[in-house]
N, CA, C and O atoms as a DFTB+ gen file, in Angstrom:
328 C
 N C O
     1  1       0.096      -3.845       9.589
     2  2      -0.573      -3.747       8.310
     3  2      -1.572      -4.894       8.134
     4  3      -2.525      -4.764       7.365
     5  1      -1.373      -5.988       8.819
     6  2      -2.310      -7.113       8.743
     7  2      -3.681      -6.667       9.227
     8  3      -4.700      -7.087       8.678
     9  1      -3.716      -5.823      10.245
    10  2      -4.988      -5.325      10.775
    11  2      -5.734      -4.523       9.704
    12  3      -6.954      -4.630       9.585
    13  1      -5.011      -3.735       8.941
    14  2      -5.636      -2.944       7.875
    15  2      -6.255      -3.882       6.840
    16  3      -7.380      -3.659       6.394
    17  1      -5.520      -4.934       6.456
    18  2      -6.052      -5.926       5.510
    19  2      -7.344      -6.526       6.053
    20  3      -8.342      -6.615       5.337
    21  1      -7.324      -6.935       7.314
    22  2      -8.497      -7.573       7.904
    23  2      -9.694      -6.628       7.953
    24  3     -10.820      -7.036       7.667
    25  1      -9.456      -5.371       8.312
    26  2     -10.556      -4.399       8.349
    27  2     -11.195      -4.248       6.970
    28  3     -12.419      -4.198       6.852
    29  1     -10.383      -4.176       5.948
    30  2     -10.900      -4.005       4.587
    31  2     -11.680      -5.243       4.158
    32  3     -12.775      -5.123       3.609
    33  1     -11.137      -6.417       4.399
    34  2     -11.795      -7.652       3.956
    35  2     -13.098      -7.895       4.712
    36  3     -14.060      -8.403       4.136
    37  1     -13.138      -7.537       5.991
    38  2     -14.385      -7.699       6.754
    39  2     -15.458      -6.765       6.214
    40  3     -16.620      -7.153       6.100
    41  1     -15.078      -5.541       5.882
    42  2     -16.051      -4.571       5.363
    43  2     -16.397      -4.806       3.904
    44  3     -17.495      -4.467       3.463
    45  1     -15.460      -5.390       3.141
    46  2     -15.647      -5.608       1.701
    47  2     -15.202      -7.027       1.345
    48  3     -14.113      -7.211       0.800
    49  1     -16.023      -8.026       1.644
    50  2     -15.625      -9.416       1.396
    51  2     -15.280      -9.704      -0.067
    52  3     -14.537     -10.647      -0.340
    53  1     -15.788      -8.935      -0.991
    54  2     -15.475      -9.126      -2.397
    55  2     -14.016      -8.848      -2.734
    56  3     -13.542      -9.221      -3.807
    57  1     -13.311      -8.200      -1.832
    58  2     -11.892      -7.912      -2.040
    59  2     -10.984      -8.950      -1.389
    60  3      -9.760      -8.832      -1.461
    61  1     -11.567      -9.963      -0.756
    62  2     -10.761     -10.978      -0.070
    63  2      -9.827     -11.702      -1.046
    64  3      -8.658     -11.927      -0.731
    65  1     -10.324     -12.057      -2.198
    66  2      -9.496     -12.744      -3.188
    67  2      -8.313     -11.902      -3.620
    68  3      -7.200     -12.408      -3.761
    69  1      -8.553     -10.622      -3.828
    70  2      -7.468      -9.723      -4.242
    71  2      -6.469      -9.530      -3.111
    72  3      -5.267      -9.433      -3.358
    73  1      -6.951      -9.472      -1.875
    74  2      -6.043      -9.363      -0.724
    75  2      -5.156     -10.600      -0.617
    76  3      -3.973     -10.495      -0.294
    77  1      -5.726     -11.762      -0.887
    78  2      -4.933     -12.999      -0.862
    79  2      -3.918     -12.995      -1.996
    80  3      -2.771     -13.398      -1.798
    81  1      -4.321     -12.546      -3.181
    82  2      -3.375     -12.460      -4.298
    83  2      -2.227     -11.505      -3.980
    84  3      -1.069     -11.801      -4.277
    85  1      -2.544     -10.375      -3.384
    86  2      -1.513      -9.408      -3.019
    87  2      -0.563     -10.002      -1.980
    88  3       0.654      -9.855      -2.095
    89  1      -1.112     -10.668      -0.976
    90  2      -0.258     -11.288       0.047
    91  2       0.663     -12.321      -0.586
    92  3       1.843     -12.391      -0.242
    93  1       0.142     -13.120      -1.500
    94  2       0.960     -14.122      -2.173
    95  2       2.026     -13.510      -3.072
    96  3       3.141     -14.024      -3.167
    97  1       1.678     -12.413      -3.729
    98  2       2.614     -11.774      -4.655
    99  2       3.764     -11.082      -3.936
   100  3       4.857     -10.961      -4.489
   101  1       3.530     -10.630      -2.717
   102  2       4.564      -9.882      -1.995
   103  2       5.182     -10.672      -0.845
   104  3       6.055     -10.159      -0.145
   105  1       4.742     -11.908      -0.642
   106  2       5.240     -12.700       0.491
   107  2       6.731     -12.994       0.357
   108  3       7.242     -13.254      -0.732
   109  1       7.401     -12.945       1.488
   110  2       8.825     -13.276       1.529
   111  2       9.007     -14.763       1.225
   112  3       8.182     -15.583       1.628
   113  1      10.066     -15.107       0.527
   114  2      10.323     -16.522       0.261
   115  2      10.419     -17.309       1.577
   116  3      11.055     -16.863       2.533
   117  1       9.787     -18.464       1.610
   118  2       9.832     -19.317       2.794
   119  2       9.022     -18.804       3.969
   120  3       9.272     -19.205       5.106
   121  1       8.061     -17.927       3.725
   122  2       7.271     -17.355       4.811
   123  2       6.583     -18.420       5.657
   124  3       6.354     -18.217       6.849
   125  1       6.256     -19.546       5.046
   126  2       5.529     -20.616       5.738
   127  2       6.410     -21.392       6.708
   128  3       5.914     -22.238       7.452
   129  1       7.710     -21.115       6.710
   130  2       8.626     -21.790       7.631
   131  2       8.911     -20.971       8.886
   132  3       9.565     -21.452       9.811
   133  1       8.419     -19.732       8.917
   134  2       8.733     -18.838      10.034
   135  2       7.480     -18.418      10.781
   136  3       6.439     -18.150      10.181
   137  1       7.597     -18.366      12.090
   138  2       6.513     -17.887      12.941
   139  2       6.525     -16.367      12.903
   140  3       7.609     -15.789      12.968
   141  1       5.407     -15.692      12.803
   142  2       4.068     -16.235      12.587
   143  2       3.899     -16.672      11.135
   144  3       4.479     -16.074      10.229
   145  1       3.125     -17.685      10.927
   146  2       2.967     -18.276       9.604
   147  2       1.999     -17.460       8.755
   148  3       0.911     -17.918       8.406
   149  1       2.420     -16.247       8.434
   150  2       1.634     -15.335       7.610
   151  2       2.467     -14.898       6.411
   152  3       3.669     -14.668       6.545
   153  1       1.849     -14.781       5.251
   154  2       2.591     -14.376       4.044
   155  2       2.906     -12.879       4.049
   156  3       2.258     -12.097       3.354
   157  1       3.893     -12.495       4.829
   158  2       4.295     -11.089       4.930
   159  2       5.448     -10.798       3.983
   160  3       6.247     -11.684       3.678
   161  1       5.533      -9.554       3.518
   162  2       6.679      -9.199       2.657
   163  2       7.957      -9.074       3.480
   164  3       7.917      -8.922       4.701
   165  1       9.086      -9.141       2.786
   166  2      10.374      -8.892       3.448
   167  2      10.326      -7.495       4.063
   168  3       9.782      -6.577       3.449
   169  1      10.879      -7.315       5.251
   170  2      10.855      -5.980       5.873
   171  2      11.496      -4.891       5.002
   172  3      11.004      -3.762       4.978
   173  1      12.569      -5.205       4.298
   174  2      13.207      -4.182       3.464
   175  2      12.299      -3.783       2.301
   176  3      12.243      -2.607       1.939
   177  1      11.592      -4.742       1.713
   178  2      10.666      -4.440       0.628
   179  2       9.492      -3.615       1.159
   180  3       9.098      -2.617       0.556
   181  1       8.941      -4.044       2.294
   182  2       7.823      -3.315       2.902
   183  2       8.233      -1.867       3.209
   184  3       7.500      -0.930       2.893
   185  1       9.394      -1.696       3.820
   186  2       9.861      -0.348       4.155
   187  2      10.058       0.505       2.906
   188  3       9.727       1.691       2.905
   189  1      10.594      -0.093       1.846
   190  2      10.784       0.634       0.595
   191  2       9.443       1.080       0.022
   192  3       9.295       2.227      -0.400
   193  1       8.465       0.172       0.006
   194  2       7.143       0.513      -0.532
   195  2       6.494       1.629       0.269
   196  3       5.918       2.554      -0.304
   197  1       6.586       1.548       1.596
   198  2       5.991       2.582       2.435
   199  2       6.731       3.907       2.275
   200  3       6.113       4.972       2.272
   201  1       8.053       3.840       2.144
   202  2       8.838       5.063       1.956
   203  2       8.495       5.752       0.640
   204  3       8.402       6.978       0.587
   205  1       8.308       4.976      -0.414
   206  2       7.979       5.583      -1.701
   207  2       6.549       6.119      -1.719
   208  3       6.255       7.069      -2.445
   209  1       5.670       5.529      -0.940
   210  2       4.282       5.981      -0.899
   211  2       4.071       7.158       0.053
   212  3       3.320       8.082      -0.258
   213  1       4.733       7.124       1.215
   214  2       4.458       8.104       2.262
   215  2       5.653       8.968       2.651
   216  3       5.507       9.901       3.441
   217  1       6.819       8.674       2.113
   218  2       7.994       9.442       2.475
   219  2       8.679       8.962       3.738
   220  3       9.719       9.499       4.121
   221  1       8.122       7.974       4.380
   222  2       8.724       7.368       5.567
   223  2       8.187       5.955       5.728
   224  3       7.076       5.651       5.292
   225  1       8.967       5.107       6.348
   226  2       8.597       3.687       6.406
   227  2       7.758       3.320       7.626
   228  3       7.344       2.168       7.749
   229  1       7.498       4.254       8.524
   230  2       6.696       3.922       9.701
   231  2       5.228       4.326       9.540
   232  3       4.461       4.277      10.502
   233  1       4.845       4.717       8.345
   234  2       3.464       5.108       8.061
   235  2       2.742       3.945       7.386
   236  3       3.206       3.445       6.362
   237  1       1.633       3.516       7.937
   238  2       0.843       2.449       7.335
   239  2      -0.328       3.035       6.561
   240  3      -0.811       4.118       6.891
   241  1      -0.789       2.326       5.535
   242  2      -1.951       2.815       4.792
   243  2      -3.203       2.750       5.658
   244  3      -3.322       1.903       6.543
   245  1      -4.121       3.651       5.389
   246  2      -5.413       3.614       6.072
   247  2      -6.263       2.518       5.431
   248  3      -5.966       2.076       4.321
   249  1      -7.309       2.081       6.113
   250  2      -8.200       1.102       5.476
   251  2      -8.756       1.604       4.138
   252  3      -8.888       0.820       3.198
   253  1      -9.078       2.877       4.040
   254  2      -9.598       3.435       2.785
   255  2      -8.551       3.351       1.675
   256  3      -8.872       2.995       0.542
   257  1      -7.300       3.679       1.999
   258  2      -6.229       3.584       1.002
   259  2      -6.021       2.142       0.570
   260  3      -5.818       1.875      -0.614
   261  1      -6.068       1.207       1.517
   262  2      -5.890      -0.203       1.178
   263  2      -7.044      -0.691       0.316
   264  3      -6.837      -1.440      -0.639
   265  1      -8.259      -0.269       0.648
   266  2      -9.422      -0.642      -0.157
   267  2      -9.258      -0.133      -1.598
   268  3      -9.481      -0.876      -2.554
   269  1      -8.869       1.128      -1.741
   270  2      -8.682       1.698      -3.081
   271  2      -7.586       0.960      -3.847
   272  3      -7.725       0.718      -5.046
   273  1      -6.508       0.604      -3.169
   274  2      -5.419      -0.120      -3.818
   275  2      -5.873      -1.505      -4.278
   276  3      -5.551      -1.926      -5.390
   277  1      -6.616      -2.213      -3.431
   278  2      -7.098      -3.544      -3.805
   279  2      -8.080      -3.459      -4.970
   280  3      -8.051      -4.294      -5.874
   281  1      -8.942      -2.455      -4.946
   282  2      -9.877      -2.275      -6.067
   283  2      -9.121      -1.964      -7.361
   284  3      -9.475      -2.463      -8.429
   285  1      -8.078      -1.134      -7.257
   286  2      -7.259      -0.814      -8.427
   287  2      -6.592      -2.073      -8.979
   288  3      -6.611      -2.299     -10.189
   289  1      -6.001      -2.896      -8.107
   290  2      -5.368      -4.146      -8.550
   291  2      -6.381      -5.060      -9.232
   292  3      -6.091      -5.675     -10.258
   293  1      -7.557      -5.137      -8.654
   294  2      -8.598      -5.999      -9.214
   295  2      -9.010      -5.520     -10.611
   296  3      -9.137      -6.328     -11.531
   297  1      -9.219      -4.212     -10.769
   298  2      -9.566      -3.656     -12.082
   299  2      -8.439      -3.886     -13.090
   300  3      -8.688      -4.257     -14.237
   301  1      -7.213      -3.667     -12.655
   302  2      -6.062      -3.850     -13.542
   303  2      -5.958      -5.304     -14.006
   304  3      -5.758      -5.565     -15.193
   305  1      -6.091      -6.240     -13.081
   306  2      -6.004      -7.652     -13.428
   307  2      -7.115      -8.028     -14.404
   308  3      -6.871      -8.754     -15.368
   309  1      -8.324      -7.544     -14.168
   310  2      -9.440      -7.858     -15.068
   311  2      -9.234      -7.260     -16.448
   312  3      -9.567      -7.888     -17.453
   313  1      -8.686      -6.050     -16.508
   314  2      -8.482      -5.410     -17.810
   315  2      -7.400      -6.135     -18.616
   316  3      -7.433      -6.122     -19.846
   317  1      -6.467      -6.750     -17.947
   318  2      -5.407      -7.486     -18.648
   319  2      -5.858      -8.851     -19.136
   320  3      -5.302      -9.393     -20.091
   321  1      -6.880      -9.411     -18.467
   322  2      -7.340     -10.750     -18.859
   323  2      -8.289     -10.698     -20.055
   324  3      -8.629     -11.732     -20.631
   325  1      -8.704      -9.513     -20.416
   326  2      -9.489      -9.339     -21.630
   327  2     -10.918      -9.478     -21.411
   328  3     -11.701      -9.355     -22.353
């Protein structure tokens, strides 16, 4: 899924901030103490999210789906800040 994030951010640099916010919001506790030092979600949380979205946990979002999700988060955050 990291590859999908990178593809989206390279094509849409304006979403980089939102991608970082999402990574921080879903990162497993103590992620910075484990190799690889990337803010990844807990595997059980990731699997649950993928299962609820796709019906199975081995399906990853497409770059287009990730882009739409990041744009949605960005709009939602802006609408809440007034």
